[in-house]
Structures are given as structure tokens and as C-alpha cells.
């Protein structure tokens, strides 16, 4: 039956409406959003001791000054303007600042701009601003060594990142997507470099393999954002691109190392080809042996297992890269590192994730070195406008061929037209691999003290620099803009199932049904 109306505090009958009004009147007024934020900010700034942004800024500046002071107290003039260590520290810190600056640039609904662009531009500006370039001098051997260390870390991450279960279950579309676009772009760039830049065929293919790799630093974060939003997960588009990307990079690095060994060996064409095959065989064999060693040593019963495994993985990788150069097999080091990390990761199984986290920290430390030093290698005064124009033309034509080939490779994989277009465009960004191997040919030419080979190496580096500068931001923006428009958004339950799937199930999704 009807309930009796409650009496209000004033003795009057209280209806539902008056009860609601009284309840609202008794509630304290909500503070206006943001009204106290300026006050809190000023209180933090003038607080004693300082807090918030001011305290963080003071701390970061103190860290930089302390690092410089310690190094200066040990090395003296080397850490003063014009010294080698001063140049390295100066470039490193400004590369970090450049990366952080680009990280703050965020556009709604778009993936963030890659921080590596800020690092690259920081190095480029340091090299080409007259006043700064006068007192920032970096020894070429130090520069090459730091880049090679970063390369060994990248290769270790790539080897550990390969999932053997996924490799067993990869369908034809994943393999086609990894091999087809890479080879087509490589061959196109090699032919164009031969006719336009007048590079020898070996150097043409060196340039081709440099530009033929896709960048995991751009593609993977963008794919994860789309996957979190449920875009393309029904047909496994994000998983497909991330899985095929690892194979694409390994293919490009292996081809580059093989051609590099052939380009710097003297003898007949047959001898050079056999030498290239020999370097590949040596790299695979050495990597397999070293990988089996760190697979069992340190043993499971030892303390700090992940740290020891990371130490051996990174240490042996660096030794492989530098040792291969010392022993005259420059093409073997990179492949040895990849095989080493892959074999060890297979043995470690799920435990390799702890190692991957430690290796990722090492990469975060050396990433500013790599991109900053690559940017600092490019001098505006040494570039001829016609050379830059030809390099852009080679890059542009090769990219068009890559996009068309990618579209053809996924044409019979169950994707609709929009999904094919998206995969083709998303397979465009370049950054990490180009920075890692783009300068190796130039470094090798410098060791041989051959001016003509140095010119070839500079052309390769210029194309790598332009590839990063053009395709990394454009690729990130294209993926962010085109993804929600071209990919189908999965229902909530499918999206959750996809996010919770195991690695083996994700690999199965590489073949759309």
C-alpha cells in the first residue's frame, strides 16, 4: 500500500521532491574544478623545501652537473669544452631533452610522436649550429663504439623478442608480409642507387637493406594503442604487424651484414659471394654455441639469475659485434647476436621476460647515444642539394614499391580493402634499424681510410637519416589517423578475449579467417 509521507525537520509533510531538495541543500558545495590548482602550484613553488616541478627540475639539473663534475675530476681537460667526454655528455643530455620534448607533444586520438625524433634532431642541431659545434667535438672511434653498443642491445632485444611458439604457428601471410615488402624495397633502392647515385651493386644493396627494415619503435606502440581500442583485433591486424615486424628486421639486418662483408672484401665476385655465405654460417654457428652456453650458465639455483643472464647476453652480444670487426668478419657479429639471444630465450622460456626488462633498461640508456650520434654525423655543409634530392627520390620510389607490394602480399589473406590499405600504410615507418646500421658502412670505410668508400658510406647514412626524419613521424600519424577509420572495432567481449589471449593464440590470429 502507499507509504506515509515522512515529516521534515520543520514538521511539514515531506514529499519525494522536497526530500531531494533538502538533501541537496544539506550537501556542502562542490569545489570548482581547478579553482585551487593555481594556489597549490604557487605553494609548491615557494614551499621550503621546494616540491613538485621546481624540486624535480632542481634534482635533474643537479644530477647532470654532478655527472659532469665527477667525470671532470677524473679526466680533467677531456671534460671541458672541446674535449671528447664533454662532447659525449653534452650530446647525450641534449638528446634526452630532445626526446622528452617530443614526448610532451601529444595530439588527441593520435599516438605520441616518437621520442627518437627529438634525439635525432638534437644531434643534428648540435652538429650544424656553428657556435655549439665548435666546442662539441666527439672522437670518431668513440662515436662508432657507442653506436655499436646500441646496435648490440637492439639485436639482443630482437632475438629475445622472437616467440618460437608464434614462429611455429605463423601462417603464410606473416611470412609474405615479412619477406615480400623488405626484398622489393631493397631491390628497388639498390637499382635506383646504382643508376642515380652511381653506387656499386654491393653498396646499392647495403643501402637497400638499410631502408628495407620497418621500425618496431614506431609500429609496436601504435599497434598496442589500436589493439587496446579494439581496432582490427578480430582479424589480428595488430598482432600480424608486430609478429612480422621482427622477422622483417632480422631479414634486413642479416642481408645488410652479408653485403657489408662482401663490399669490403677483395677478390673475385665468386669469392665475395662465398665469403658472404661463410660469414653467415660463422655467425649462426657462433651464436648457436654461445646461446647454448648462456642457456645453462648461470644455472637455475643461482641468486640474481635474471641479472646474470642479462650480463652474459649483453656482454657476449657486444663481444660478438666488436670481435667480428676485429677478426675481419664484420657480417657475422650481428647475426651471431640474434641467434645467441634467440637460442638462449628459447631455453629460458617464460623466464626470459625478466631478462627482457633489464635489456630494455639498457636500451633506454643507450638510445639517446644512438640517435643523437646519428644526427650529429650529418653535416649540412657536406651535403650537396642534388644528393639530398636524389636520396629523397630513392626513398620515395622505394616506399611506393613497398606499399604496393605489401598490399599484394595481404590480398589473399581474408582482409577487406580498407584493412589492406591500412596494413600497407602501417608498414612504412623507419627508425631504429636505420639508426643502428645506417652508419656502420661509413665507420667501416673510415677504418679502411678510403675516401671513395667514405663517400659511399655517407650516401647510405644520408638516406638512413632522411628515412627516419620523414617516415617516422608520418608513419606514426598515418597509423593513428587511419587505424580507427579503416579497421573494424571489435565488440567489447571480443576485445577482452583478444587482450587476454596467450601468445600462442595471438600467433594463430596471424592468419585471418
CSV table of C-alpha atoms in Angstrom, one decimal:
chain,number,residue,atom,x,y,z
A,1,UNK,CA,0.0,0.0,0.0
A,2,UNK,CA,1.0,3.6,-0.1
A,3,UNK,CA,3.6,4.7,2.4
A,4,UNK,CA,3.1,7.6,4.8
A,5,UNK,CA,5.0,10.7,3.9
A,6,UNK,CA,7.9,11.4,6.3
A,7,UNK,CA,7.9,14.6,8.4
A,8,UNK,CA,10.5,17.2,7.6
A,9,UNK,CA,12.6,18.9,10.3
A,10,UNK,CA,10.1,21.8,10.2
A,11,UNK,CA,7.2,19.5,10.9
A,12,UNK,CA,5.7,19.8,7.4
A,13,UNK,CA,4.9,16.8,5.3
A,14,UNK,CA,8.0,15.9,3.1
A,15,UNK,CA,7.3,14.6,-0.4
A,16,UNK,CA,9.9,12.9,-2.6
A,17,UNK,CA,10.6,16.2,-4.3
A,18,UNK,CA,11.2,18.2,-1.1
A,19,UNK,CA,13.3,15.4,0.3
A,20,UNK,CA,15.5,15.6,-2.7
A,21,UNK,CA,15.8,19.3,-2.5
A,22,UNK,CA,16.6,19.2,1.2
A,23,UNK,CA,19.2,16.5,0.6
A,24,UNK,CA,20.9,18.7,-2.0
A,25,UNK,CA,20.7,21.7,0.2
A,26,UNK,CA,22.4,19.9,3.1
A,27,UNK,CA,25.3,18.8,0.8
A,28,UNK,CA,28.4,21.0,1.0
A,29,UNK,CA,29.0,22.9,-2.2
A,30,UNK,CA,31.4,21.1,-4.6
A,31,UNK,CA,34.6,22.9,-5.1
A,32,UNK,CA,35.1,24.3,-8.6
A,33,UNK,CA,37.4,22.0,-10.5
A,34,UNK,CA,40.8,23.6,-10.8
A,35,UNK,CA,40.0,26.5,-8.6
A,36,UNK,CA,42.6,25.6,-6.1
A,37,UNK,CA,45.2,24.3,-8.6
A,38,UNK,CA,47.0,27.6,-9.1
A,39,UNK,CA,47.1,28.1,-5.4
A,40,UNK,CA,48.6,24.7,-4.8
A,41,UNK,CA,51.1,25.2,-7.6
A,42,UNK,CA,52.3,28.5,-6.2
A,43,UNK,CA,52.5,27.0,-2.7
A,44,UNK,CA,54.6,24.1,-4.1
A,45,UNK,CA,56.9,26.5,-6.0
A,46,UNK,CA,57.6,28.7,-2.9
A,47,UNK,CA,57.5,25.9,-0.4
A,48,UNK,CA,60.5,25.3,1.8
A,49,UNK,CA,61.9,22.8,1.0
A,50,UNK,CA,60.8,23.0,-2.7
A,51,UNK,CA,58.3,20.5,-4.0
A,52,UNK,CA,56.7,19.5,-7.3
A,53,UNK,CA,58.0,20.7,-10.6
A,54,UNK,CA,60.6,23.0,-9.1
A,55,UNK,CA,62.1,20.3,-6.9
A,56,UNK,CA,62.1,17.9,-9.9
A,57,UNK,CA,63.9,20.5,-12.1
A,58,UNK,CA,66.5,21.2,-9.4
A,59,UNK,CA,67.1,17.5,-8.9
A,60,UNK,CA,67.6,16.8,-12.7
A,61,UNK,CA,69.9,19.7,-13.1
A,62,UNK,CA,71.9,18.6,-10.0
A,63,UNK,CA,72.2,15.1,-11.5
A,64,UNK,CA,73.6,16.5,-14.8
A,65,UNK,CA,76.0,18.8,-13.0
A,66,UNK,CA,77.2,16.0,-10.7
A,67,UNK,CA,77.8,13.6,-13.5
A,68,UNK,CA,79.9,16.2,-15.3
A,69,UNK,CA,81.7,17.2,-12.1
A,70,UNK,CA,82.7,13.6,-11.3
A,71,UNK,CA,83.9,12.9,-14.9
A,72,UNK,CA,85.8,16.2,-14.9
A,73,UNK,CA,87.5,15.5,-11.6
A,74,UNK,CA,88.8,12.2,-13.1
A,75,UNK,CA,89.7,13.2,-16.7
A,76,UNK,CA,90.4,17.0,-16.4
A,77,UNK,CA,90.6,18.7,-19.8
A,78,UNK,CA,88.8,15.9,-21.6
A,79,UNK,CA,85.6,17.0,-19.9
A,80,UNK,CA,86.0,20.7,-20.7
A,81,UNK,CA,84.6,22.3,-23.9
A,82,UNK,CA,86.4,20.9,-26.8
A,83,UNK,CA,87.2,17.6,-25.1
A,84,UNK,CA,85.8,14.3,-26.2
A,85,UNK,CA,84.0,13.4,-23.0
A,86,UNK,CA,82.4,16.8,-22.8
A,87,UNK,CA,81.1,16.4,-26.3
A,88,UNK,CA,79.6,13.0,-25.5
A,89,UNK,CA,78.0,14.1,-22.3
A,90,UNK,CA,76.7,17.3,-23.9
A,91,UNK,CA,75.2,15.4,-26.8
A,92,UNK,CA,73.7,12.7,-24.5
A,93,UNK,CA,71.9,15.1,-22.2
A,94,UNK,CA,70.6,17.3,-25.0
A,95,UNK,CA,69.4,14.1,-26.9
A,96,UNK,CA,67.5,13.2,-23.7
A,97,UNK,CA,66.0,16.6,-23.5
A,98,UNK,CA,65.0,16.4,-27.2
A,99,UNK,CA,63.3,13.1,-26.7
A,100,UNK,CA,61.4,14.4,-23.6
A,101,UNK,CA,60.3,17.5,-25.5
A,102,UNK,CA,58.8,15.4,-28.3
A,103,UNK,CA,57.2,13.2,-25.7
A,104,UNK,CA,55.3,16.2,-24.5
A,105,UNK,CA,53.8,16.8,-27.9
A,106,UNK,CA,50.5,14.9,-27.7
A,107,UNK,CA,47.6,15.1,-30.1
A,108,UNK,CA,44.3,13.7,-29.1
A,109,UNK,CA,43.3,10.4,-30.6
A,110,UNK,CA,46.8,10.1,-32.1
A,111,UNK,CA,49.8,8.1,-30.9
A,112,UNK,CA,52.6,10.2,-29.4
A,113,UNK,CA,55.4,11.4,-31.7
A,114,UNK,CA,58.4,9.1,-31.4
A,115,UNK,CA,60.9,10.4,-28.8
A,116,UNK,CA,63.7,9.2,-31.1
A,117,UNK,CA,62.9,12.1,-33.5
A,118,UNK,CA,63.8,14.6,-30.8
A,119,UNK,CA,67.1,12.8,-30.1
A,120,UNK,CA,67.9,12.7,-33.8
A,121,UNK,CA,67.2,16.4,-34.3
A,122,UNK,CA,69.2,17.3,-31.1
A,123,UNK,CA,72.3,15.7,-32.6
A,124,UNK,CA,71.7,17.3,-35.9
A,125,UNK,CA,71.4,20.7,-34.4
A,126,UNK,CA,74.4,20.3,-32.2
A,127,UNK,CA,76.5,19.4,-35.3
A,128,UNK,CA,75.1,22.2,-37.5
A,129,UNK,CA,74.9,25.2,-35.2
A,130,UNK,CA,78.3,26.9,-35.6
A,131,UNK,CA,78.8,28.2,-32.0
A,132,UNK,CA,77.9,24.8,-30.5
A,133,UNK,CA,79.7,22.6,-33.0
A,134,UNK,CA,82.9,24.5,-32.2
A,135,UNK,CA,83.2,23.1,-28.7
A,136,UNK,CA,81.3,19.8,-29.1
A,137,UNK,CA,83.9,17.5,-30.6
A,138,UNK,CA,83.4,13.7,-30.4
A,139,UNK,CA,86.1,11.3,-31.4
A,140,UNK,CA,85.0,9.2,-34.4
A,141,UNK,CA,86.2,5.9,-32.7
A,142,UNK,CA,84.2,6.7,-29.6
A,143,UNK,CA,81.1,7.6,-31.7
A,144,UNK,CA,81.4,4.3,-33.6
A,145,UNK,CA,81.9,2.3,-30.4
A,146,UNK,CA,78.8,3.8,-28.7
A,147,UNK,CA,76.7,3.2,-31.8
A,148,UNK,CA,77.9,-0.4,-31.9
A,149,UNK,CA,77.0,-0.9,-28.3
A,150,UNK,CA,73.5,0.3,-29.0
A,151,UNK,CA,73.3,-2.0,-32.0
A,152,UNK,CA,74.2,-5.0,-29.9
A,153,UNK,CA,71.4,-4.1,-27.5
A,154,UNK,CA,68.9,-3.7,-30.3
A,155,UNK,CA,69.9,-7.1,-31.7
A,156,UNK,CA,69.7,-8.7,-28.3
A,157,UNK,CA,66.2,-7.4,-27.9
A,158,UNK,CA,65.2,-8.6,-31.3
A,159,UNK,CA,66.5,-12.1,-30.7
A,160,UNK,CA,64.8,-12.3,-27.3
A,161,UNK,CA,61.6,-10.9,-28.8
A,162,UNK,CA,61.1,-13.8,-31.2
A,163,UNK,CA,58.5,-16.2,-29.9
A,164,UNK,CA,59.2,-19.8,-31.0
A,165,UNK,CA,55.6,-20.8,-30.5
A,166,UNK,CA,54.5,-18.0,-32.7
A,167,UNK,CA,57.1,-18.8,-35.3
A,168,UNK,CA,55.8,-22.4,-35.5
A,169,UNK,CA,52.3,-21.2,-36.0
A,170,UNK,CA,52.9,-18.3,-38.3
A,171,UNK,CA,50.8,-18.6,-41.4
A,172,UNK,CA,51.8,-17.7,-44.9
A,173,UNK,CA,50.6,-14.2,-44.6
A,174,UNK,CA,53.0,-13.4,-41.9
A,175,UNK,CA,56.0,-14.7,-43.9
A,176,UNK,CA,54.8,-13.0,-47.0
A,177,UNK,CA,54.5,-9.7,-45.1
A,178,UNK,CA,58.0,-10.1,-43.7
A,179,UNK,CA,59.8,-11.1,-46.8
A,180,UNK,CA,58.0,-9.6,-49.7
A,181,UNK,CA,58.0,-5.8,-48.9
A,182,UNK,CA,61.5,-5.9,-47.5
A,183,UNK,CA,63.0,-7.6,-50.6
A,184,UNK,CA,61.0,-5.5,-53.0
A,185,UNK,CA,62.1,-2.2,-51.3
A,186,UNK,CA,65.7,-3.4,-51.0
A,187,UNK,CA,65.9,-4.3,-54.7
A,188,UNK,CA,64.2,-1.1,-55.8
A,189,UNK,CA,66.5,1.1,-53.7
A,190,UNK,CA,69.6,-0.8,-54.9
A,191,UNK,CA,68.8,-0.4,-58.5
A,192,UNK,CA,68.0,3.3,-58.1
A,193,UNK,CA,71.2,3.9,-56.1
A,194,UNK,CA,73.2,2.2,-58.8
A,195,UNK,CA,71.8,4.4,-61.5
A,196,UNK,CA,71.2,7.7,-59.6
A,197,UNK,CA,74.0,7.8,-57.0
A,198,UNK,CA,76.4,5.6,-59.1
A,199,UNK,CA,77.0,3.3,-56.2
A,200,UNK,CA,78.5,-0.2,-56.9
A,201,UNK,CA,76.0,-3.0,-56.7
A,202,UNK,CA,77.2,-4.2,-53.3
A,203,UNK,CA,76.8,-0.7,-51.9
A,204,UNK,CA,73.4,-0.4,-53.6
A,205,UNK,CA,72.2,-3.4,-51.7
A,206,UNK,CA,73.8,-2.1,-48.5
A,207,UNK,CA,71.6,1.0,-48.9
A,208,UNK,CA,68.6,-1.1,-49.9
A,209,UNK,CA,68.8,-3.3,-46.8
A,210,UNK,CA,69.2,-0.2,-44.6
A,211,UNK,CA,65.9,1.3,-45.9
A,212,UNK,CA,64.2,-2.0,-46.2
A,213,UNK,CA,63.5,-2.6,-42.5
A,214,UNK,CA,60.4,-1.4,-40.7
A,215,UNK,CA,60.8,0.3,-37.3
A,216,UNK,CA,59.5,-1.5,-34.2
A,217,UNK,CA,60.0,1.7,-32.2
A,218,UNK,CA,57.2,3.3,-34.2
A,219,UNK,CA,54.9,0.4,-35.2
A,220,UNK,CA,54.7,-1.5,-32.0
A,221,UNK,CA,53.5,1.4,-29.7
A,222,UNK,CA,51.0,2.5,-32.3
A,223,UNK,CA,49.7,-1.1,-32.8
A,224,UNK,CA,49.3,-1.5,-29.0
A,225,UNK,CA,47.2,1.7,-28.9
A,226,UNK,CA,44.9,0.4,-31.6
A,227,UNK,CA,44.7,-3.1,-30.0
A,228,UNK,CA,43.7,-1.5,-26.7
A,229,UNK,CA,40.9,0.3,-28.5
A,230,UNK,CA,39.7,-2.9,-30.1
A,231,UNK,CA,40.6,-1.9,-33.7
A,232,UNK,CA,41.5,-4.7,-36.0
A,233,UNK,CA,41.7,-7.3,-33.3
A,234,UNK,CA,39.0,-9.6,-34.8
A,235,UNK,CA,41.3,-10.4,-37.7
A,236,UNK,CA,44.5,-10.0,-35.7
A,237,UNK,CA,45.9,-7.0,-37.6
A,238,UNK,CA,48.0,-5.6,-34.7
A,239,UNK,CA,49.3,-9.0,-33.9
A,240,UNK,CA,50.2,-9.7,-37.5
A,241,UNK,CA,52.2,-6.5,-37.9
A,242,UNK,CA,54.1,-6.9,-34.7
A,243,UNK,CA,55.0,-10.5,-35.4
A,244,UNK,CA,56.0,-9.9,-39.0
A,245,UNK,CA,58.0,-6.8,-38.0
A,246,UNK,CA,60.5,-8.8,-36.0
A,247,UNK,CA,61.2,-11.1,-38.9
A,248,UNK,CA,61.4,-8.2,-41.3
A,249,UNK,CA,64.1,-6.5,-39.2
A,250,UNK,CA,66.1,-9.7,-38.8
A,251,UNK,CA,66.0,-10.3,-42.6
A,252,UNK,CA,67.2,-6.7,-43.3
A,253,UNK,CA,70.0,-6.8,-40.7
A,254,UNK,CA,71.2,-10.2,-42.0
A,255,UNK,CA,71.2,-9.0,-45.6
A,256,UNK,CA,73.0,-5.8,-44.6
A,257,UNK,CA,75.7,-7.7,-42.8
A,258,UNK,CA,76.2,-10.1,-45.6
A,259,UNK,CA,76.5,-7.3,-48.2
A,260,UNK,CA,78.8,-5.3,-45.9
A,261,UNK,CA,81.2,-8.2,-45.7
A,262,UNK,CA,81.2,-8.6,-49.5
A,263,UNK,CA,81.7,-4.9,-50.1
A,264,UNK,CA,84.9,-4.7,-48.0
A,265,UNK,CA,86.5,-7.9,-49.2
A,266,UNK,CA,88.9,-8.1,-52.1
A,267,UNK,CA,88.8,-10.7,-54.7
A,268,UNK,CA,86.6,-12.0,-57.4
A,269,UNK,CA,82.8,-11.9,-57.4
A,270,UNK,CA,82.6,-15.6,-56.6
A,271,UNK,CA,85.0,-15.2,-53.7
A,272,UNK,CA,82.9,-12.3,-52.3
A,273,UNK,CA,79.7,-14.4,-52.6
A,274,UNK,CA,81.3,-17.4,-50.9
A,275,UNK,CA,82.8,-15.1,-48.2
A,276,UNK,CA,79.3,-13.7,-47.6
A,277,UNK,CA,77.9,-17.2,-47.2
A,278,UNK,CA,80.8,-18.0,-44.9
A,279,UNK,CA,80.2,-15.0,-42.7
A,280,UNK,CA,76.5,-16.0,-42.3
A,281,UNK,CA,77.5,-19.6,-41.4
A,282,UNK,CA,80.1,-18.4,-38.9
A,283,UNK,CA,77.6,-16.0,-37.3
A,284,UNK,CA,74.9,-18.7,-37.0
A,285,UNK,CA,77.3,-21.3,-35.6
A,286,UNK,CA,78.9,-19.0,-33.1
A,287,UNK,CA,75.6,-17.6,-32.0
A,288,UNK,CA,74.2,-21.2,-31.5
A,289,UNK,CA,77.2,-22.2,-29.4
A,290,UNK,CA,77.2,-19.1,-27.2
A,291,UNK,CA,73.4,-19.2,-26.9
A,292,UNK,CA,73.5,-22.8,-25.6
A,293,UNK,CA,76.2,-21.8,-23.1
A,294,UNK,CA,74.2,-19.0,-21.5
A,295,UNK,CA,71.1,-21.2,-21.7
A,296,UNK,CA,72.5,-23.3,-18.9
A,297,UNK,CA,75.0,-21.0,-17.3
A,298,UNK,CA,74.2,-19.5,-14.9
A,299,UNK,CA,72.2,-22.4,-13.5
A,300,UNK,CA,68.7,-22.1,-12.1
A,301,UNK,CA,69.9,-22.4,-8.5
A,302,UNK,CA,72.0,-19.2,-8.5
A,303,UNK,CA,70.9,-15.9,-7.0
A,304,UNK,CA,70.2,-12.8,-9.1
A,305,UNK,CA,69.6,-15.1,-12.1
A,306,UNK,CA,68.0,-12.5,-14.4
A,307,UNK,CA,70.8,-10.0,-13.8
A,308,UNK,CA,73.5,-12.6,-14.5
A,309,UNK,CA,71.7,-13.8,-17.7
A,310,UNK,CA,71.3,-10.2,-18.8
A,311,UNK,CA,75.0,-9.6,-18.2
A,312,UNK,CA,76.0,-12.6,-20.3
A,313,UNK,CA,73.5,-11.9,-23.1
A,314,UNK,CA,74.6,-8.2,-23.4
A,315,UNK,CA,78.3,-8.9,-22.8
A,316,UNK,CA,78.5,-11.7,-25.4
A,317,UNK,CA,76.5,-9.6,-27.8
A,318,UNK,CA,78.9,-6.7,-27.6
A,319,UNK,CA,81.8,-9.0,-27.9
A,320,UNK,CA,80.3,-10.6,-31.0
A,321,UNK,CA,79.8,-7.2,-32.7
A,322,UNK,CA,83.2,-5.8,-31.8
A,323,UNK,CA,85.1,-9.1,-32.1
A,324,UNK,CA,83.7,-9.8,-35.6
A,325,UNK,CA,85.1,-6.4,-36.7
A,326,UNK,CA,88.5,-7.2,-35.2
A,327,UNK,CA,88.8,-10.6,-36.8
A,328,UNK,CA,87.7,-9.4,-40.2
A,329,UNK,CA,84.2,-10.9,-40.3
A,330,UNK,CA,82.0,-7.8,-39.9
A,331,UNK,CA,79.0,-9.5,-41.2
A,332,UNK,CA,79.0,-12.2,-38.6
A,333,UNK,CA,78.6,-10.2,-35.4
A,334,UNK,CA,75.0,-9.1,-35.9
A,335,UNK,CA,73.8,-12.5,-36.9
A,336,UNK,CA,75.7,-14.1,-34.1
A,337,UNK,CA,73.9,-11.8,-31.6
A,338,UNK,CA,70.5,-12.5,-33.0
A,339,UNK,CA,71.0,-16.3,-32.9
A,340,UNK,CA,72.6,-16.1,-29.4
A,341,UNK,CA,69.7,-14.2,-27.9
A,342,UNK,CA,67.1,-16.4,-29.7
A,343,UNK,CA,68.6,-19.7,-28.6
A,344,UNK,CA,69.0,-18.5,-25.0
A,345,UNK,CA,65.5,-17.2,-24.9
A,346,UNK,CA,64.0,-20.5,-26.1
A,347,UNK,CA,65.8,-22.2,-23.2
A,348,UNK,CA,64.7,-19.7,-20.7
A,349,UNK,CA,61.1,-19.8,-21.8
A,350,UNK,CA,58.8,-17.5,-19.7
A,351,UNK,CA,61.8,-16.6,-17.5
A,352,UNK,CA,63.2,-14.5,-20.4
A,353,UNK,CA,60.7,-11.8,-19.6
A,354,UNK,CA,62.8,-10.7,-16.6
A,355,UNK,CA,65.9,-10.5,-18.9
A,356,UNK,CA,63.9,-8.5,-21.5
A,357,UNK,CA,63.1,-5.9,-18.9
A,358,UNK,CA,66.7,-5.5,-17.9
A,359,UNK,CA,67.8,-5.3,-21.6
A,360,UNK,CA,65.0,-2.7,-22.2
A,361,UNK,CA,66.6,-0.6,-19.4
A,362,UNK,CA,70.0,-0.8,-21.2
A,363,UNK,CA,68.3,0.2,-24.4
A,364,UNK,CA,66.7,3.3,-22.7
A,365,UNK,CA,70.1,4.3,-21.6
A,366,UNK,CA,71.9,4.0,-24.9
A,367,UNK,CA,69.0,5.1,-27.2
A,368,UNK,CA,69.9,8.8,-26.9
A,369,UNK,CA,73.5,7.9,-27.8
A,370,UNK,CA,72.4,6.1,-30.9
A,371,UNK,CA,70.0,8.7,-32.4
A,372,UNK,CA,72.0,11.7,-31.1
A,373,UNK,CA,75.2,10.4,-32.7
A,374,UNK,CA,73.5,9.6,-35.9
A,375,UNK,CA,72.1,13.1,-36.1
A,376,UNK,CA,75.5,14.5,-35.3
A,377,UNK,CA,77.0,12.6,-38.3
A,378,UNK,CA,75.0,14.6,-40.8
A,379,UNK,CA,76.6,18.0,-41.7
A,380,UNK,CA,74.6,20.4,-43.8
A,381,UNK,CA,77.8,21.9,-45.3
A,382,UNK,CA,78.9,18.5,-46.6
A,383,UNK,CA,75.6,17.7,-48.3
A,384,UNK,CA,75.0,18.7,-51.9
A,385,UNK,CA,71.4,19.7,-52.7
A,386,UNK,CA,71.4,17.3,-55.7
A,387,UNK,CA,72.5,14.4,-53.5
A,388,UNK,CA,69.7,15.1,-51.0
A,389,UNK,CA,67.2,15.3,-53.8
A,390,UNK,CA,68.3,12.0,-55.2
A,391,UNK,CA,68.3,10.4,-51.8
A,392,UNK,CA,64.7,11.6,-51.2
A,393,UNK,CA,63.7,10.3,-54.7
A,394,UNK,CA,65.2,6.9,-54.0
A,395,UNK,CA,63.4,6.7,-50.6
A,396,UNK,CA,60.1,7.9,-52.1
A,397,UNK,CA,60.1,5.5,-55.0
A,398,UNK,CA,61.2,2.6,-52.8
A,399,UNK,CA,58.4,3.4,-50.3
A,400,UNK,CA,55.8,3.4,-53.1
A,401,UNK,CA,57.0,0.0,-54.3
A,402,UNK,CA,56.9,-1.3,-50.7
A,403,UNK,CA,53.4,-0.1,-50.1
A,404,UNK,CA,52.2,-1.7,-53.4
A,405,UNK,CA,54.0,-5.0,-52.6
A,406,UNK,CA,52.5,-5.0,-49.1
A,407,UNK,CA,49.0,-4.6,-50.5
A,408,UNK,CA,49.6,-7.6,-52.8
A,409,UNK,CA,51.1,-9.7,-50.0
A,410,UNK,CA,47.9,-9.4,-47.9
A,411,UNK,CA,45.5,-9.6,-50.9
A,412,UNK,CA,44.6,-13.2,-50.3
A,413,UNK,CA,44.6,-13.3,-46.5
A,414,UNK,CA,40.9,-12.6,-45.8
A,415,UNK,CA,41.2,-8.8,-45.3
A,416,UNK,CA,38.8,-6.3,-46.8
A,417,UNK,CA,40.0,-3.4,-48.9
A,418,UNK,CA,40.3,-0.9,-46.0
A,419,UNK,CA,42.3,-3.4,-43.9
A,420,UNK,CA,44.7,-4.0,-46.8
A,421,UNK,CA,45.2,-0.3,-47.2
A,422,UNK,CA,45.9,0.2,-43.5
A,423,UNK,CA,48.4,-2.7,-43.4
A,424,UNK,CA,50.2,-1.2,-46.5
A,425,UNK,CA,50.5,2.2,-44.9
A,426,UNK,CA,51.4,0.9,-41.4
A,427,UNK,CA,54.3,-1.0,-42.9
A,428,UNK,CA,56.1,2.3,-43.8
A,429,UNK,CA,57.8,3.8,-40.7
A,430,UNK,CA,61.6,3.5,-40.3
A,431,UNK,CA,63.8,4.5,-37.4
A,432,UNK,CA,65.6,2.1,-35.1
A,433,UNK,CA,67.2,-0.3,-37.5
A,434,UNK,CA,68.2,2.6,-39.8
A,435,UNK,CA,69.9,4.3,-36.9
A,436,UNK,CA,71.6,1.1,-35.8
A,437,UNK,CA,73.1,0.0,-39.1
A,438,UNK,CA,73.0,3.2,-41.2
A,439,UNK,CA,76.4,4.4,-40.1
A,440,UNK,CA,78.2,1.0,-40.0
A,441,UNK,CA,79.2,1.2,-43.6
A,442,UNK,CA,80.7,4.6,-43.1
A,443,UNK,CA,82.5,3.5,-39.9
A,444,UNK,CA,84.0,0.5,-41.8
A,445,UNK,CA,85.1,2.8,-44.7
A,446,UNK,CA,86.8,5.1,-42.3
A,447,UNK,CA,88.8,2.3,-40.8
A,448,UNK,CA,89.9,1.4,-44.4
A,449,UNK,CA,90.9,5.1,-44.9
A,450,UNK,CA,89.4,5.1,-48.4
A,451,UNK,CA,87.8,8.4,-49.4
A,452,UNK,CA,85.7,6.9,-52.2
A,453,UNK,CA,84.2,4.3,-49.8
A,454,UNK,CA,83.6,7.0,-47.2
A,455,UNK,CA,81.6,8.9,-49.8
A,456,UNK,CA,79.5,5.8,-50.5
A,457,UNK,CA,79.1,5.4,-46.7
A,458,UNK,CA,78.0,9.0,-46.4
A,459,UNK,CA,75.3,8.5,-49.0
A,460,UNK,CA,74.0,5.5,-47.2
A,461,UNK,CA,73.9,7.4,-43.9
A,462,UNK,CA,72.2,10.3,-45.6
A,463,UNK,CA,69.4,8.1,-46.9
A,464,UNK,CA,69.1,6.5,-43.4
A,465,UNK,CA,68.8,9.9,-41.8
A,466,UNK,CA,66.2,11.1,-44.2
A,467,UNK,CA,64.3,7.9,-43.9
A,468,UNK,CA,64.0,8.4,-40.1
A,469,UNK,CA,63.2,12.1,-40.4
A,470,UNK,CA,60.5,11.6,-43.0
A,471,UNK,CA,58.8,8.2,-42.3
A,472,UNK,CA,58.9,8.0,-38.5
A,473,UNK,CA,56.5,11.0,-37.8
A,474,UNK,CA,54.5,10.5,-40.9
A,475,UNK,CA,54.1,6.8,-40.2
A,476,UNK,CA,53.0,7.4,-36.6
A,477,UNK,CA,50.4,9.9,-37.7
A,478,UNK,CA,49.1,7.8,-40.5
A,479,UNK,CA,48.7,4.8,-38.2
A,480,UNK,CA,46.9,6.9,-35.6
A,481,UNK,CA,44.6,8.6,-38.1
A,482,UNK,CA,43.9,5.7,-40.4
A,483,UNK,CA,43.5,3.0,-37.8
A,484,UNK,CA,40.2,4.0,-36.4
A,485,UNK,CA,38.8,4.8,-39.8
A,486,UNK,CA,40.0,1.8,-41.7
A,487,UNK,CA,39.9,-1.0,-39.1
A,488,UNK,CA,36.8,-2.6,-37.7
A,489,UNK,CA,36.3,-2.1,-34.0
A,490,UNK,CA,35.7,-5.3,-32.1
A,491,UNK,CA,32.8,-5.8,-29.7
A,492,UNK,CA,33.7,-5.5,-26.0
A,493,UNK,CA,33.7,-9.2,-25.4
A,494,UNK,CA,35.9,-10.0,-28.4
A,495,UNK,CA,38.3,-7.2,-27.5
A,496,UNK,CA,38.7,-8.6,-24.0
A,497,UNK,CA,39.2,-12.1,-25.3
A,498,UNK,CA,41.9,-10.8,-27.7
A,499,UNK,CA,43.7,-8.8,-24.9
A,500,UNK,CA,43.7,-11.9,-22.6
A,501,UNK,CA,44.8,-14.4,-25.2
A,502,UNK,CA,48.0,-16.2,-24.8
A,503,UNK,CA,51.0,-15.8,-27.1
A,504,UNK,CA,50.2,-19.0,-29.0
A,505,UNK,CA,46.6,-17.9,-29.5
A,506,UNK,CA,47.8,-14.5,-30.7
A,507,UNK,CA,50.1,-16.1,-33.2
A,508,UNK,CA,47.2,-18.2,-34.5
A,509,UNK,CA,45.4,-14.9,-35.3
A,510,UNK,CA,48.1,-14.0,-37.8
A,511,UNK,CA,46.0,-15.9,-40.4
A,512,UNK,CA,42.7,-14.1,-40.7
A,513,UNK,CA,39.7,-16.3,-41.3
